[in-house]
Amino acid sequence: MTKGKIVGLEGSFAVAEAVRMANADVIAAYPITPQTHIVERLSEMVADGDLDADFICVESEHSAMSACVGASAAGARVFTCSAGQGLELMHEVLYIPSSMRLPVVAVAANRALSAPLSVWCDHSDVMALRDISWIQMFAENNQQAFDLTTCAYRIAEDKDVLFPTMVHIDGFYLSHVIEDMVLPEEEEVAGFIPDYEHPFVLDPDKPVSMGCYGPPFIYPETKKAQDVAFDNTRPKIQEIWDEFGEIFGRHYSPVESYKMDGARIALLTMGSCSETAMLAVDELREAGIDVGLIRLRLWRPFPFKELREAVKQLDLLVVLDRAISFGMGGPVCSELKSALYNKREDLKIVGFIAGLGGRDIQISEFKYMVTQAQEKVKAIERGEEVETEIIGVREGGGR
Amino acid sequence: MEKEEDLFVPRQVTTEENFAPGHRACIGCGEALAVRYVCKALGKNVIIVTATGCIEIFSSLLPQTSWQMAWIHTLFENVAAVMSGIESAYKVRVRKGKIPDKNVKFVGFGGDGATTDIGIQALSGAMERGHDFLYVCYDNEAYMNTGIQRSSSTPYGAWTTTAPVGKKSSIGQVTWKKNMPEIAVAHNIPYVATASPSYPLDLMAKVKRGAEMDGPAYIHILSVCPTGWRSPTDITIELGRLAVETGVFPLYEVIDGEYNLSVDLPDLKPVTEYLKKQGRFKHLNDDTIATIQTRVEEDYVKLREKAGVK
Ligand SMILES: Cc1ncc(C[n+]2csc(CCOP(=O)(O)OP(=O)(O)O)c2C)c(N)n1
Ligand code: SF4
Ligand SMILES: [Mg+2]
């Protein structure tokens, strides 16, 4: 079993520790709340000589990701982090490392999107990144923030993967909250993430052209190749998580469950609110309701198989979204419906939206979702239209 | 009698083409010629980053490439940022003993749009941070790749598709060309120069100096574009020379803040000699040409003063 020590760290510092232990070569980042503590901590580590890296204080997030692309193409191990508006400004560049198979590692401290300006957590920024072909995973506590960032390097740099990887940590809930966690020994981490050599780097001695343009006679072939390669990363991700589990004693899988034995109903969550949802499940179980919790750990590539397995015994799946796909409802709920369509005709899926712009989601609200969802199922069975409900919002003006 | 160049040029310039022929630039393209000279001067020990624009399009159609050296293109506005990452990666990897130090040069290429407009922030950032790189702006004075739209580097009075000459009394571009070399100088970088493929030896010498310099270097190359300038394809070299001889595009260097005129012309030719050969200026009346003449002369005097020439 692993050595290491128990420490109290906020999520941002946990991420910085993971980057330090990964011995990253180049960090390029631009500050934005609630990601700032990560860049500040990394700057200190570089200044103190605890991390032998170049910290490029770029002038924007667009340049942050561009510098990561350049550094990665030149063979370096890189890191960046951002949130909300920063990820939006970076958006154009995010497609580049995935299409060019560069193993950039990034952490997003999830934040709402303007307007109105909000520095607080929700998943609006994540939802704008669904199609960027990055491997994306969610942490729900600071231990996971460390573990998943560590795993992100191994996954991204694996020769059978070579896709950029992003770890989502909820802004403030994880980035700014101090929790107990195990910080493993540096040698152990170094053993888990060995030095890597990208098969194609920018090297004057072995010149290659990267990023040529693709007219219609070749573009679709490049995109199919990318799609197939991305789909094929799934077994490798699990394999690396399993290896991590064996060494460090903490196990991860694409879809994780809580109290699912005998459950007919399940809540589905992503990120830090999963721990609140667990408390709600405990209380509901005590009240005799057969409810469990499903947490999506892996968001991209989407874990179809594991999800179908997890919902096998269910009658009702209650999905929480922390973002709105305007005019469409909850984005996670839409995706789950599409993932399960034609597979489980009898499974009812009901979505709720909550926790926008940093509003806390209470245990009582998770319980409300479960009871209310059962009512909605009855309405669906009566043939009524059931819309996605946004909960925890004041109605009718006033303060 | 043979001219001096004919005797000496072959010995001074490599016959090797690092930017291979067979690319898809238009006939008479000054930009392609400039790229070719720059690549000859750089040699192979370089990593080149290129912006989206004519250069990337005429040189890199999958699965073919004109680049005989390590080359990358990603987007339109981020050359200097990608360059920053590459230069940093190289430095750190050398420091950590992961690769040997082979004195590799890092060079960014962008059009005037990529440089003076959409990419100016990334370039300013990279120059301010002091990365060790050379940035070359190929200025054909408009967004040519997308169909001759105006940029901030388009000269006063030039027709473009987004600064058209309308039926009312419009003259095309109504703003004066942004002085990008001066903006580079304002970053206190060690090397700034202007160059033209009509003066190939001067251009190649500047590229070598810029690449050798420690820290950021910036070279601004006027690149005649027959397609966008509406000029005959066989006068590209002549137009480039006229731009210099009329004072429209003076050739100079600024080394550690010291200005030096590369070609000093006490008597400038009238700007009409340059303007009248290009369809993009054919609508200009005498008054507008006089306005341009005055401005060119004033700017030239200022430049000569900076260079300490009376
Ligand atoms: C973000 C973004 N905006 C717009 C474009 C479209 N675009 C591609 S090249 C180009 C103009 C290039 O002009 P310039 O940099 O002067 O190079 P040139 O083609 O003239 O050599 C434009 C507008 C793009 N590729 N990316
Ligand atoms: S449009 Fe102009 S710059 Fe572009 S390839 Fe043609 S001549 Fe060269
Ligand atoms: Mg141009």
mmCIF file with all atom_site columns, C-alpha atoms and ligand atoms in Angstrom, chain B residues 24-32 53-55 58 140 143-145 148 223-229, ligand 2:
data_model
loop_
_atom_site.group_PDB
_atom_site.id
_atom_site.type_symbol
_atom_site.label_atom_id
_atom_site.label_alt_id
_atom_site.label_comp_id
_atom_site.label_asym_id
_atom_site.label_entity_id
_atom_site.label_seq_id
_atom_site.pdbx_PDB_ins_code
_atom_site.Cartn_x
_atom_site.Cartn_y
_atom_site.Cartn_z
_atom_site.occupancy
_atom_site.B_iso_or_equiv
_atom_site.pdbx_formal_charge
_atom_site.auth_seq_id
_atom_site.auth_comp_id
_atom_site.auth_asym_id
_atom_site.auth_atom_id
_atom_site.pdbx_PDB_model_num
ATOM   1  C  CA  . ARG B 1 24  ? 0.829  27.281 -55.154 1.00 0.00 ? 24  ARG B CA  1
ATOM   2  C  CA  . ALA B 1 25  ? 1.422  31.032 -54.907 1.00 0.00 ? 25  ALA B CA  1
ATOM   3  C  CA  . CYS B 1 26  ? 0.142  33.269 -57.713 1.00 0.00 ? 26  CYS B CA  1
ATOM   4  C  CA  . ILE B 1 27  ? 2.473  34.177 -60.540 1.00 0.00 ? 27  ILE B CA  1
ATOM   5  C  CA  . GLY B 1 28  ? 4.703  37.070 -59.556 1.00 0.00 ? 28  GLY B CA  1
ATOM   6  C  CA  . CYS B 1 29  ? 3.997  36.701 -55.824 1.00 0.00 ? 29  CYS B CA  1
ATOM   7  C  CA  . GLY B 1 30  ? 6.421  38.880 -53.859 1.00 0.00 ? 30  GLY B CA  1
ATOM   8  C  CA  . GLU B 1 31  ? 5.493  37.138 -50.634 1.00 0.00 ? 31  GLU B CA  1
ATOM   9  C  CA  . ALA B 1 32  ? 6.550  33.694 -51.908 1.00 0.00 ? 32  ALA B CA  1
ATOM   10 C  CA  . GLY B 1 53  ? -2.860 33.320 -44.634 1.00 0.00 ? 53  GLY B CA  1
ATOM   11 C  CA  . CYS B 1 54  ? -1.532 33.086 -48.165 1.00 0.00 ? 54  CYS B CA  1
ATOM   12 C  CA  . ILE B 1 55  ? 1.807  31.607 -47.068 1.00 0.00 ? 55  ILE B CA  1
ATOM   13 C  CA  . PHE B 1 58  ? 0.256  28.110 -50.876 1.00 0.00 ? 58  PHE B CA  1
ATOM   14 C  CA  . ASN B 1 140 ? 1.212  42.677 -48.794 1.00 0.00 ? 140 ASN B CA  1
ATOM   15 C  CA  . TYR B 1 143 ? -5.917 40.265 -46.210 1.00 0.00 ? 143 TYR B CA  1
ATOM   16 C  CA  . MET B 1 144 ? -5.075 38.616 -49.504 1.00 0.00 ? 144 MET B CA  1
ATOM   17 C  CA  . ASN B 1 145 ? -5.892 35.046 -48.616 1.00 0.00 ? 145 ASN B CA  1
ATOM   18 C  CA  . ILE B 1 148 ? -8.097 41.500 -50.668 1.00 0.00 ? 148 ILE B CA  1
ATOM   19 C  CA  . SER B 1 223 ? 5.679  41.889 -50.278 1.00 0.00 ? 223 SER B CA  1
ATOM   20 C  CA  . VAL B 1 224 ? 4.264  42.911 -53.636 1.00 0.00 ? 224 VAL B CA  1
ATOM   21 C  CA  . CYS B 1 225 ? 1.018  41.097 -54.418 1.00 0.00 ? 225 CYS B CA  1
ATOM   22 C  CA  . PRO B 1 226 ? 0.071  41.370 -58.087 1.00 0.00 ? 226 PRO B CA  1
ATOM   23 C  CA  . THR B 1 227 ? -3.313 39.778 -57.414 1.00 0.00 ? 227 THR B CA  1
ATOM   24 C  CA  . GLY B 1 228 ? -4.323 42.228 -54.714 1.00 0.00 ? 228 GLY B CA  1
ATOM   25 C  CA  . TRP B 1 229 ? -2.486 45.270 -55.948 1.00 0.00 ? 229 TRP B CA  1
HETATM 26 S  S1  . SF4 C 2 .   ? -2.781 36.683 -53.377 1.00 0.00 ? 2   SF4 C S1  1
HETATM 27 FE FE1 . SF4 C 2 .   ? -0.921 37.892 -53.401 1.00 0.00 ? 2   SF4 C FE1 1
HETATM 28 S  S2  . SF4 C 2 .   ? 0.254  37.265 -51.637 1.00 0.00 ? 2   SF4 C S2  1
HETATM 29 FE FE2 . SF4 C 2 .   ? -1.317 35.714 -51.964 1.00 0.00 ? 2   SF4 C FE2 1
HETATM 30 S  S3  . SF4 C 2 .   ? -0.283 34.176 -53.212 1.00 0.00 ? 2   SF4 C S3  1
HETATM 31 FE FE3 . SF4 C 2 .   ? -1.317 35.563 -54.624 1.00 0.00 ? 2   SF4 C FE3 1
HETATM 32 S  S4  . SF4 C 2 .   ? 0.225  37.107 -55.130 1.00 0.00 ? 2   SF4 C S4  1
HETATM 33 FE FE4 . SF4 C 2 .   ? 0.950  36.011 -53.318 1.00 0.00 ? 2   SF4 C FE4 1
#
